[in-house]
Tab-separated table of C-alpha atoms and ligand atoms in Angstrom:
chain	number	residue	atom	x	y	z
A	24	MET	CA	0.000	0.000	0.000
A	25	THR	CA	1.348	3.442	-0.913
A	26	ASP	CA	1.511	6.119	1.731
A	27	PHE	CA	-0.723	9.176	1.744
A	28	ALA	CA	1.890	11.262	-0.075
A	29	GLY	CA	1.466	8.950	-3.085
A	30	LEU	CA	-2.204	9.865	-3.377
A	31	SER	CA	-1.742	13.375	-4.855
A	32	LEU	CA	-3.715	15.137	-2.150
A	33	ALA	CA	-3.047	18.824	-1.460
A	34	GLN	CA	-0.267	19.520	1.036
A	35	PRO	CA	-2.500	21.080	3.742
A	36	ILE	CA	-4.613	17.909	3.694
A	37	LEU	CA	-1.568	15.673	4.011
A	38	ARG	CA	-0.403	17.767	6.949
A	39	ALA	CA	-3.748	17.359	8.718
A	40	VAL	CA	-3.733	13.623	8.044
A	41	ALA	CA	-0.233	13.401	9.528
A	42	ASP	CA	-1.475	15.347	12.583
A	43	GLU	CA	-4.132	12.682	13.049
A	44	GLY	CA	-1.360	10.101	13.160
A	45	TYR	CA	-2.430	8.224	10.031
A	46	SER	CA	0.599	6.805	8.266
A	47	THR	CA	-0.864	4.481	5.634
A	48	PRO	CA	-4.220	4.714	3.880
A	49	THR	CA	-6.644	1.961	4.881
A	50	PRO	CA	-7.715	-0.343	2.001
A	51	ILE	CA	-10.933	1.570	1.362
A	52	GLN	CA	-8.966	4.829	1.253
A	53	GLY	CA	-6.325	3.398	-1.061
A	54	ASN	CA	-8.992	2.188	-3.456
A	55	ALA	CA	-11.501	5.041	-3.268
A	56	ILE	CA	-9.347	8.164	-3.165
A	57	PRO	CA	-7.740	7.928	-6.655
A	58	PRO	CA	-11.035	7.538	-8.609
A	59	LEU	CA	-12.695	10.197	-6.477
A	60	LEU	CA	-9.856	12.608	-7.230
A	61	GLU	CA	-10.516	11.949	-10.913
A	62	GLY	CA	-14.098	13.031	-10.368
A	63	ARG	CA	-15.690	9.596	-10.767
A	64	ASP	CA	-18.884	8.549	-8.993
A	65	LEU	CA	-18.305	5.831	-6.460
A	66	LEU	CA	-20.176	3.012	-4.794
A	67	GLY	CA	-18.368	2.011	-1.598
A	68	VAL	CA	-19.248	-1.116	0.305
A	69	ALA	CA	-17.657	-0.616	3.685
A	70	GLN	CA	-18.591	-0.456	7.324
A	71	THR	CA	-17.809	2.096	9.958
A	72	GLY	CA	-14.358	1.386	11.270
A	73	THR	CA	-12.760	0.907	7.872
A	74	GLY	CA	-11.727	4.540	7.448
A	75	LYS	CA	-14.549	5.302	5.010
A	76	THR	CA	-15.096	8.847	6.289
A	77	ALA	CA	-11.632	9.966	5.259
A	78	ALA	CA	-12.052	7.969	2.037
A	79	PHE	CA	-14.747	10.384	0.860
A	80	ALA	CA	-13.795	13.452	2.921
A	81	LEU	CA	-10.203	13.876	1.742
A	82	PRO	CA	-10.937	13.941	-2.016
A	83	LEU	CA	-13.941	16.166	-1.370
A	84	LEU	CA	-11.787	18.687	0.494
A	85	HIS	CA	-9.108	18.447	-2.173
A	86	ARG	CA	-11.648	19.341	-4.833
A	87	LEU	CA	-13.101	22.284	-2.905
A	88	ALA	CA	-9.652	23.549	-1.933
A	89	GLY	CA	-8.749	23.738	-5.607
A	90	SER	CA	-11.270	26.534	-6.078
A	91	ALA	CA	-12.111	27.572	-2.536
A	92	GLY	CA	-13.246	31.205	-2.515
A	93	ALA	CA	-15.677	32.506	0.079
A	94	PRO	CA	-18.589	30.207	0.893
A	95	LEU	CA	-21.894	31.123	-0.727
A	96	HIS	CA	-24.884	32.377	1.250
A	97	LYS	CA	-27.229	29.379	1.876
A	98	ARG	CA	-25.605	27.402	-0.938
A	99	PRO	CA	-23.166	24.676	0.110
A	100	ARG	CA	-20.885	23.139	-2.514
A	101	ALA	CA	-20.840	19.715	-0.918
A	102	LEU	CA	-23.594	17.795	0.859
A	103	ILE	CA	-23.111	14.740	3.051
A	104	LEU	CA	-26.239	12.917	4.206
A	105	ALA	CA	-26.054	10.600	7.212
A	106	PRO	CA	-28.846	8.652	8.925
A	107	THR	CA	-28.221	9.671	12.541
A	108	ARG	CA	-27.248	12.812	14.405
A	109	GLU	CA	-24.287	11.053	15.996
A	110	LEU	CA	-22.861	9.976	12.672
A	111	ALA	CA	-23.511	13.419	11.149
A	112	SER	CA	-21.683	15.121	14.041
A	113	GLN	CA	-18.774	12.764	13.760
A	114	ILE	CA	-18.446	13.343	10.033
A	115	ASP	CA	-18.472	17.089	10.673
A	116	GLU	CA	-15.776	16.700	13.328
A	117	SER	CA	-13.643	14.649	10.949
A	118	LEU	CA	-14.069	17.284	8.235
A	119	ARG	CA	-12.939	19.980	10.634
A	120	CYS	CA	-9.834	17.956	11.473
A	121	TYR	CA	-8.923	17.257	7.882
A	122	SER	CA	-9.606	20.829	6.727
A	123	ARG	CA	-7.762	22.484	9.580
A	124	TYR	CA	-5.122	23.982	7.245
A	125	LEU	CA	-7.626	24.879	4.525
A	126	GLY	CA	-10.002	27.819	4.324
A	127	ILE	CA	-12.950	25.452	4.057
A	128	ARG	CA	-15.922	25.748	6.378
A	129	SER	CA	-18.387	23.030	7.214
A	130	THR	CA	-21.482	22.807	9.352
A	131	VAL	CA	-23.844	20.097	10.515
A	132	VAL	CA	-27.639	20.138	10.800
A	133	PHE	CA	-29.889	17.519	12.421
A	134	GLY	CA	-33.226	17.311	14.163
A	135	GLY	CA	-34.008	17.212	17.862
A	136	THR	CA	-32.196	20.447	18.506
A	137	SER	CA	-32.862	24.152	17.876
A	138	ILE	CA	-33.013	25.074	14.207
A	139	ARG	CA	-32.004	28.733	14.687
A	140	PRO	CA	-28.236	28.334	15.000
A	141	GLN	CA	-28.386	26.055	11.962
A	142	ILE	CA	-30.232	28.731	9.970
A	143	ARG	CA	-27.622	31.297	11.019
A	144	ALA	CA	-24.726	29.049	10.012
A	145	LEU	CA	-26.259	28.452	6.580
A	146	ALA	CA	-26.905	32.157	6.117
A	147	GLN	CA	-23.253	32.905	6.879
A	148	GLY	CA	-22.332	30.427	4.165
A	149	LYS	CA	-20.520	27.074	4.476
A	150	HIS	CA	-18.673	25.105	1.854
A	151	VAL	CA	-19.752	21.724	3.200
A	152	LEU	CA	-23.067	20.764	4.771
A	153	VAL	CA	-23.467	17.543	6.745
A	154	ALA	CA	-27.111	16.708	7.421
A	155	THR	CA	-29.686	14.169	8.462
A	156	PRO	CA	-32.511	13.979	5.904
A	157	GLY	CA	-35.501	15.236	7.926
A	158	ARG	CA	-33.943	18.432	9.182
A	159	LEU	CA	-32.398	19.190	5.822
A	160	LEU	CA	-35.817	18.962	4.156
A	161	ASP	CA	-37.280	21.329	6.763
A	162	LEU	CA	-34.520	23.833	6.083
A	163	MET	CA	-35.030	23.501	2.342
A	164	LYS	CA	-38.792	24.023	2.628
A	165	GLN	CA	-38.284	27.126	4.730
A	166	GLY	CA	-35.864	28.515	2.152
A	167	HIS	CA	-32.775	28.468	4.376
A	168	VAL	CA	-30.703	26.300	2.091
A	169	ARG	CA	-30.477	25.628	-1.644
A	170	LEU	CA	-28.790	22.627	-3.143
A	171	ASP	CA	-28.247	23.870	-6.691
A	172	ALA	CA	-24.565	24.634	-6.085
A	173	VAL	CA	-23.741	21.177	-4.708
A	174	GLU	CA	-20.846	19.693	-6.673
A	175	VAL	CA	-20.276	16.656	-4.467
A	176	PHE	CA	-23.055	14.628	-2.880
A	177	VAL	CA	-22.233	11.864	-0.402
A	178	LEU	CA	-24.814	9.445	0.949
A	179	ASP	CA	-23.346	7.631	3.933
A	180	GLU	CA	-24.682	4.406	5.452
A	181	ALA	CA	-27.306	4.101	2.750
A	182	ASP	CA	-28.538	0.742	4.046
A	183	ARG	CA	-29.265	2.171	7.478
A	184	MET	CA	-30.887	5.186	5.858
A	185	LEU	CA	-33.366	2.869	4.142
A	186	ASP	CA	-33.850	0.762	7.297
A	187	MET	CA	-34.823	3.904	9.126
A	188	GLY	CA	-37.412	4.799	6.516
A	189	PHE	CA	-35.637	7.776	4.936
A	190	ILE	CA	-35.912	6.638	1.330
A	191	GLY	CA	-38.594	9.182	0.421
A	192	ASP	CA	-36.631	12.011	2.016
A	193	VAL	CA	-33.435	10.963	0.274
A	194	ARG	CA	-35.153	10.946	-3.096
A	195	LYS	CA	-36.639	14.413	-2.525
A	196	ILE	CA	-33.235	15.752	-1.574
A	197	ALA	CA	-31.544	14.127	-4.552
A	198	ALA	CA	-34.160	15.673	-6.855
A	199	ALA	CA	-33.135	19.143	-5.662
A	200	LEU	CA	-29.493	18.609	-6.597
A	201	SER	CA	-27.896	19.706	-9.804
A	202	ARG	CA	-27.315	16.866	-12.283
A	203	ARG	CA	-23.755	17.991	-12.799
A	204	ARG	CA	-22.297	16.660	-9.617
A	205	GLN	CA	-20.106	13.909	-8.275
A	206	THR	CA	-22.024	11.337	-6.217
A	207	VAL	CA	-20.641	8.944	-3.643
A	208	LEU	CA	-22.689	6.275	-1.906
A	209	PHE	CA	-21.431	4.215	0.997
A	210	SER	CA	-23.233	1.262	2.482
A	211	ALA	CA	-22.198	-1.528	4.809
A	212	THR	CA	-24.410	-3.996	2.990
A	213	MET	CA	-25.828	-4.160	-0.515
A	214	PRO	CA	-29.405	-5.429	-0.456
A	215	LYS	CA	-31.471	-4.914	-3.634
A	216	SER	CA	-33.076	-1.750	-2.274
A	217	VAL	CA	-29.677	-0.073	-1.865
A	218	GLN	CA	-28.540	-1.281	-5.264
A	219	SER	CA	-31.583	0.260	-6.924
A	220	LEU	CA	-31.052	3.531	-5.058
A	221	ALA	CA	-27.419	3.464	-6.190
A	222	ASP	CA	-28.502	2.800	-9.787
A	223	SER	CA	-30.757	5.830	-9.726
A	224	LEU	CA	-28.208	8.208	-8.155
A	225	LEU	CA	-24.828	7.199	-9.515
A	226	ASN	CA	-23.461	7.718	-12.991
A	227	ASP	CA	-21.105	4.976	-14.178
A	228	PRO	CA	-19.672	4.461	-10.699
A	229	VAL	CA	-16.466	2.774	-9.653
A	230	ARG	CA	-17.265	0.096	-7.093
A	231	VAL	CA	-14.909	-0.391	-4.177
A	232	GLU	CA	-15.465	-2.935	-1.531
A	233	VAL	CA	-13.656	-4.011	1.561
A	234	ALA	CA	-14.573	-7.398	2.905
A	235	PRO	CA	-15.680	-6.194	6.300
A	236	THR	CA	-17.512	-9.094	7.860
A	237	ALA	CA	-14.636	-11.481	7.750
A	238	THR	CA	-11.855	-9.037	8.543
A	239	THR	CA	-13.574	-7.314	11.442
A	240	ALA	CA	-14.736	-10.581	12.872
A	241	GLU	CA	-11.291	-12.096	12.540
A	242	ARG	CA	-9.522	-9.304	14.368
A	243	VAL	CA	-11.838	-9.454	17.348
A	244	GLU	CA	-11.450	-12.139	19.999
A	245	GLN	CA	-14.980	-13.401	20.320
A	246	ARG	CA	-16.183	-15.209	23.396
A	247	VAL	CA	-19.524	-16.366	24.665
A	248	LEU	CA	-20.620	-16.641	28.286
A	249	PHE	CA	-23.583	-18.917	28.988
A	250	VAL	CA	-25.586	-17.286	31.732
A	251	PRO	CA	-29.206	-17.334	32.934
A	252	LYS	CA	-31.123	-14.196	32.030
A	253	ASP	CA	-31.586	-13.114	35.655
A	254	LYS	CA	-27.863	-13.274	36.356
A	255	LYS	CA	-26.717	-11.091	33.470
A	256	ARG	CA	-26.553	-7.889	35.442
A	257	ALA	CA	-24.567	-9.518	38.213
A	258	LEU	CA	-22.217	-10.948	35.585
A	259	VAL	CA	-21.565	-7.631	33.909
A	260	GLY	CA	-20.724	-6.203	37.346
A	261	GLU	CA	-18.286	-9.059	37.988
A	262	LEU	CA	-16.616	-8.573	34.635
A	263	LEU	CA	-16.110	-4.888	35.196
A	264	ALA	CA	-14.367	-5.600	38.472
A	265	ASP	CA	-11.511	-6.543	36.147
A	266	THR	CA	-9.584	-3.384	35.384
A	267	GLY	CA	-8.345	-4.950	32.129
A	268	ILE	CA	-11.689	-3.865	30.693
A	269	GLU	CA	-10.643	-0.272	30.190
A	270	ARG	CA	-13.240	1.130	27.842
A	271	VAL	CA	-16.313	-0.944	27.156
A	272	LEU	CA	-19.361	-0.569	24.971
A	273	ILE	CA	-22.289	-2.640	26.246
A	274	PHE	CA	-25.235	-3.437	23.967
A	275	THR	CA	-28.744	-4.060	25.173
A	276	ARG	CA	-31.845	-4.757	23.150
A	277	THR	CA	-34.045	-2.107	24.749
A	278	LYS	CA	-33.679	1.457	25.984
A	279	HIS	CA	-35.076	0.445	29.323
A	280	GLY	CA	-32.553	-2.373	29.552
A	281	ALA	CA	-29.740	0.071	28.770
A	282	ASP	CA	-30.832	2.323	31.629
A	283	ARG	CA	-31.024	-0.580	34.054
A	284	VAL	CA	-27.560	-1.897	33.209
A	285	ALA	CA	-26.022	1.580	33.461
A	286	LYS	CA	-27.698	2.126	36.818
A	287	HIS	CA	-26.537	-1.236	38.131
A	288	LEU	CA	-22.944	-0.517	37.127
A	289	HIS	CA	-23.099	2.977	38.508
A	290	GLN	CA	-24.273	1.639	41.856
A	291	GLY	CA	-21.320	-0.741	41.796
A	292	GLY	CA	-18.919	2.182	41.431
A	293	VAL	CA	-18.309	1.906	37.673
A	294	ARG	CA	-18.448	5.142	35.681
A	295	ALA	CA	-21.232	4.157	33.290
A	296	GLU	CA	-23.975	5.909	31.301
A	297	ALA	CA	-26.659	4.824	28.877
A	298	ILE	CA	-27.187	6.382	25.460
A	299	HIS	CA	-30.398	5.942	23.494
A	300	GLY	CA	-33.121	7.737	21.598
A	301	ASN	CA	-35.106	8.782	24.682
A	302	LYS	CA	-32.303	10.974	25.927
A	303	ALA	CA	-32.102	14.613	24.948
A	304	GLN	CA	-29.640	15.430	22.213
A	305	ASN	CA	-27.308	17.445	24.447
A	306	ALA	CA	-27.274	14.653	27.051
A	307	ARG	CA	-26.345	12.148	24.357
A	308	GLU	CA	-23.569	14.366	23.071
A	309	ARG	CA	-22.198	14.923	26.561
A	310	THR	CA	-22.243	11.194	27.301
A	311	LEU	CA	-20.456	10.413	24.067
A	312	ARG	CA	-17.842	13.073	24.781
A	313	ASP	CA	-17.296	11.731	28.287
A	314	PHE	CA	-16.843	8.240	26.923
A	315	ARG	CA	-14.475	9.415	24.222
A	316	ASP	CA	-12.406	11.454	26.675
A	317	GLY	CA	-12.180	8.561	29.132
A	318	ARG	CA	-14.368	10.080	31.846
A	319	LEU	CA	-16.757	7.169	31.415
A	320	ARG	CA	-15.553	3.598	31.435
A	321	ALA	CA	-18.736	1.972	30.204
A	322	LEU	CA	-21.259	3.163	27.651
A	323	VAL	CA	-24.497	1.187	27.449
A	324	ALA	CA	-26.275	1.539	24.121
A	325	THR	CA	-29.035	0.184	21.941
A	326	ASP	CA	-28.203	-0.676	18.326
A	327	ILE	CA	-29.772	2.417	16.821
A	328	ALA	CA	-28.078	4.777	19.268
A	329	SER	CA	-24.755	3.116	18.649
A	330	ARG	CA	-24.775	3.640	14.904
A	331	GLY	CA	-21.815	5.685	13.915
A	332	ILE	CA	-20.366	5.915	17.405
A	333	ASP	CA	-16.754	6.310	16.499
A	334	VAL	CA	-14.573	6.005	19.548
A	335	ASP	CA	-11.025	4.777	19.390
A	336	GLY	CA	-9.594	2.574	22.087
A	337	VAL	CA	-12.729	0.591	22.924
A	338	THR	CA	-11.051	-2.462	24.472
A	339	HIS	CA	-14.216	-4.553	24.885
A	340	VAL	CA	-17.695	-4.898	23.515
A	341	ILE	CA	-20.228	-6.731	25.664
A	342	ASN	CA	-23.410	-8.075	24.117
A	343	PHE	CA	-25.668	-8.072	27.140
A	344	GLU	CA	-28.275	-9.506	24.837
A	345	LEU	CA	-27.532	-11.114	21.501
A	346	PRO	CA	-29.017	-9.361	18.494
A	347	ASN	CA	-31.339	-11.439	16.330
A	348	ASP	CA	-29.593	-10.612	13.108
A	349	PRO	CA	-25.958	-11.493	12.567
A	350	GLU	CA	-25.291	-8.221	10.792
A	351	SER	CA	-25.974	-6.248	13.953
A	352	TYR	CA	-23.633	-8.592	15.755
A	353	VAL	CA	-20.850	-7.844	13.297
A	354	HIS	CA	-21.579	-4.117	13.510
A	355	ARG	CA	-21.456	-4.232	17.273
A	356	ILE	CA	-18.195	-6.104	17.598
A	357	GLY	CA	-16.673	-3.838	14.951
A	358	ARG	CA	-16.797	-1.041	17.536
A	359	THR	CA	-13.752	-2.555	19.111
A	360	ALA	CA	-10.769	-3.437	16.936
A	361	ARG	CA	-11.018	-0.153	15.060
A	362	ALA	CA	-8.498	0.830	12.423
A	363	GLY	CA	-6.456	-2.291	12.903
A	364	ALA	CA	-6.375	-2.496	16.718
A	365	ALA	CA	-7.282	-5.755	18.450
A	366	GLY	CA	-10.343	-6.046	20.653
A	367	ILE	CA	-12.435	-8.451	22.676
A	368	ALA	CA	-16.140	-9.126	22.293
A	369	LEU	CA	-18.013	-10.910	25.076
A	370	SER	CA	-21.507	-12.143	24.317
A	371	PHE	CA	-23.947	-13.211	26.988
A	372	CYS	CA	-26.187	-16.051	25.935
A	373	ASP	CA	-29.172	-17.298	27.925
A	374	HIS	CA	-31.457	-20.222	27.154
A	375	GLU	CA	-33.596	-18.300	24.711
A	376	GLU	CA	-30.671	-16.869	22.797
A	377	ARG	CA	-29.075	-20.095	21.687
A	378	ALA	CA	-30.763	-20.008	18.292
A	379	ALA	CA	-29.485	-16.473	17.711
A	380	LEU	CA	-25.996	-17.597	18.684
A	381	ARG	CA	-26.205	-20.466	16.236
A	382	VAL	CA	-27.148	-18.135	13.378
A	383	ILE	CA	-24.332	-15.749	14.245
A	384	GLU	CA	-21.752	-18.505	14.346
A	385	ARG	CA	-22.926	-19.798	11.027
A	386	THR	CA	-22.709	-16.350	9.441
A	387	ILE	CA	-19.238	-15.523	10.680
A	388	ARG	CA	-18.164	-19.122	10.038
A	389	GLN	CA	-16.585	-19.286	13.419
A	390	ARG	CA	-17.364	-20.789	16.811
A	391	LEU	CA	-17.129	-18.367	19.704
A	392	THR	CA	-14.818	-19.447	22.495
A	393	VAL	CA	-16.863	-20.534	25.492
A	394	VAL	CA	-15.838	-18.903	28.754
A	395	GLU	CA	-16.694	-21.199	31.649
A	396	ASP	CA	-14.601	-19.412	34.171
A	397	HIS	CA	-17.270	-17.107	35.627
A	398	PRO	CA	-19.607	-17.484	38.608
A	399	TYR	CA	-22.841	-17.910	36.647
A	400	HIS	CA	-21.810	-20.403	34.016
A	401	VAL	CA	-24.590	-22.864	33.191
A	402	ALA	CA	-23.335	-25.769	31.125
A	403	GLU	CA	-26.886	-26.807	30.179
A	404	ILE	CA	-27.396	-23.660	28.168
A	405	ALA	CA	-24.526	-24.708	25.971
A	406	ASN	CA	-25.505	-28.333	25.812
A	407	ASP	CA	-29.304	-28.455	25.766
A	408	PRO	CA	-30.749	-29.134	22.359
A	409	ILE	CA	-32.405	-26.119	20.795
A	410	PRO	CA	-36.195	-26.661	20.865
A	411	ALA	CA	-36.763	-25.796	17.224
A	412	LYS	CA	-37.545	-27.835	14.147
A	413	ARG	CA	-34.461	-29.600	13.068
A	414	ASN	CA	-33.761	-31.709	10.031
A	415	PRO	CA	-32.221	-35.169	10.445
A	416	ARG	CA	-28.859	-34.000	9.181
A	417	GLN	CA	-28.565	-31.422	11.953
A	418	ARG	CA	-29.533	-34.036	14.520
A	419	ARG	CA	-26.715	-36.256	13.372
A	420	HIS	CA	-24.246	-33.437	13.955
A	421	GLN	CA	-25.491	-32.615	17.362
A	422	GLY	CA	-23.193	-34.968	19.230
A	423	GLN	CA	-20.305	-33.275	17.532
A	424	ARG	CA	-21.694	-29.873	18.456
A	425	ARG	CA	-21.920	-30.846	22.084
A	426	ARG	CA	-18.336	-31.906	22.096
A	427	ASN	CA	-17.367	-28.634	20.412
A	428	ALA	CA	-19.197	-26.684	23.059
A	429	GLN	CA	-16.779	-27.955	25.660
A	430	HIS	CA	-14.142	-25.553	24.392
A	431	THR	CA	-11.190	-24.685	26.499
A	432	SER	CA	-12.051	-21.788	28.708
A	433	ARG	CA	-10.246	-18.544	29.128
A	434	PRO	CA	-10.776	-15.678	31.582
A	435	ALA	CA	-13.486	-13.494	30.105
A	436	GLY	CA	-11.834	-10.124	29.837
A	437	LYS	CA	-8.188	-10.949	29.249
A	438	ALA	CA	-6.512	-10.883	25.885
A	439	ALA	CA	-5.250	-14.240	24.678
B	515	AMP	P1	-14.446	5.413	9.914
B	515	AMP	O1	-14.559	4.095	9.232
B	515	AMP	O2	-14.432	6.532	8.971
B	515	AMP	O3	-15.499	5.538	10.974
B	515	AMP	O4	-13.012	5.477	10.661
B	515	AMP	C1	-12.650	4.626	11.697
B	515	AMP	C2	-11.498	5.119	12.539
B	515	AMP	O5	-10.274	4.956	11.861
B	515	AMP	C3	-11.568	6.584	12.910
B	515	AMP	O6	-11.305	6.661	14.294
B	515	AMP	C4	-10.435	7.251	12.148
B	515	AMP	O7	-9.877	8.303	12.882
B	515	AMP	C5	-9.455	6.121	11.967
B	515	AMP	N1	-8.694	6.190	10.703
B	515	AMP	C6	-9.170	6.547	9.495
B	515	AMP	N2	-8.200	6.449	8.554
B	515	AMP	C7	-7.100	5.996	9.183
B	515	AMP	C8	-5.767	5.683	8.732
B	515	AMP	N3	-5.402	5.801	7.466
B	515	AMP	N4	-4.885	5.253	9.670
B	515	AMP	C9	-5.263	5.115	10.956
B	515	AMP	N5	-6.492	5.394	11.444
B	515	AMP	C10	-7.410	5.825	10.558
């Protein structure tokens, strides 16, 4: 892989990248930056954690820097759409880092917070606008922003955007853009719905893909702890008594569950907070900042709230409950092991979650290491047959599966 200097980016951008401590482009950056610098449209299949933000942000800044000038009143020259406020804020922060030696201004707009400062920022003029779809449409309708000067349009996490029901909004926004623009679409997965959106937005795109599922999953040490449902909170408390778990992201299925786990940890003397959609925007931002700056040791989150949380140095991910779909599992564990670091994922599995565990293991083509060395281990959870319809072939393999379940154990939180 070449270094950043080999990518023909403007000097002030290279300086900012060096300030960030990046030495080599990640694979998605190495593959996406050259065609983007040529002005091509691009379809990127990559998850958070692969360096995709810089992959689209650096060429975008390079292009704007080439003809910077003062920003136009209410008319940004680049638009980045993201599904959640957290992701939008993080993209804006990254842009500010990378453009620190350039005269390029960006701003971010999202719902759930006062619109007035956003109107003021747009009136002042910004080169780059980062936005969530709903708030952007409101601002457009009220005449506070026009998209006819947009030269670069980026749609980030397109699959999540569709999952969250933003397809109509995205299409309305795209219809307001000039046809003469560069378009970039990133998505972690490529279901048909995303492909058809890509077909309608992109013009002869280059496709770049990093194989995320396998690579992320391979870098993370994945372990499973069999535990009855009513002992999960006690177990998470036990685990956090180990100071080796420095910075941990804990996933729960429900908002209420997130609150309860955070409260339990807090009562046990662990600096923990929950983050989810019921919390006010400024509380969520403060919590995220505290976690990022190390003032919080544990952040308890639901899947939606965790989208786009980009915090380096997360040593552990704990799945307090297993997600039903393997993709969420891979997303969750990808929060540790970012940008090449190693990480540990600990999944709690109770009786009812064995089927979900089975599906996950099949998807990642890997068995999780069973940790028996904890106070609430219940061997039957691992060994009981799953009470679902099974075909004869699976039954034949069950003896083998039981034997496999007796894996060697390893202390839960420690690196191998
Ligand atoms: P992203 O996939 O954009 O969410 O980025 C994931 C993380 O990787 C962020 O914390 C970035 O700061 C970091 N990162 C991005 N590019 C590089 C690079 N070339 N070298 C090291 N870290 C990087």
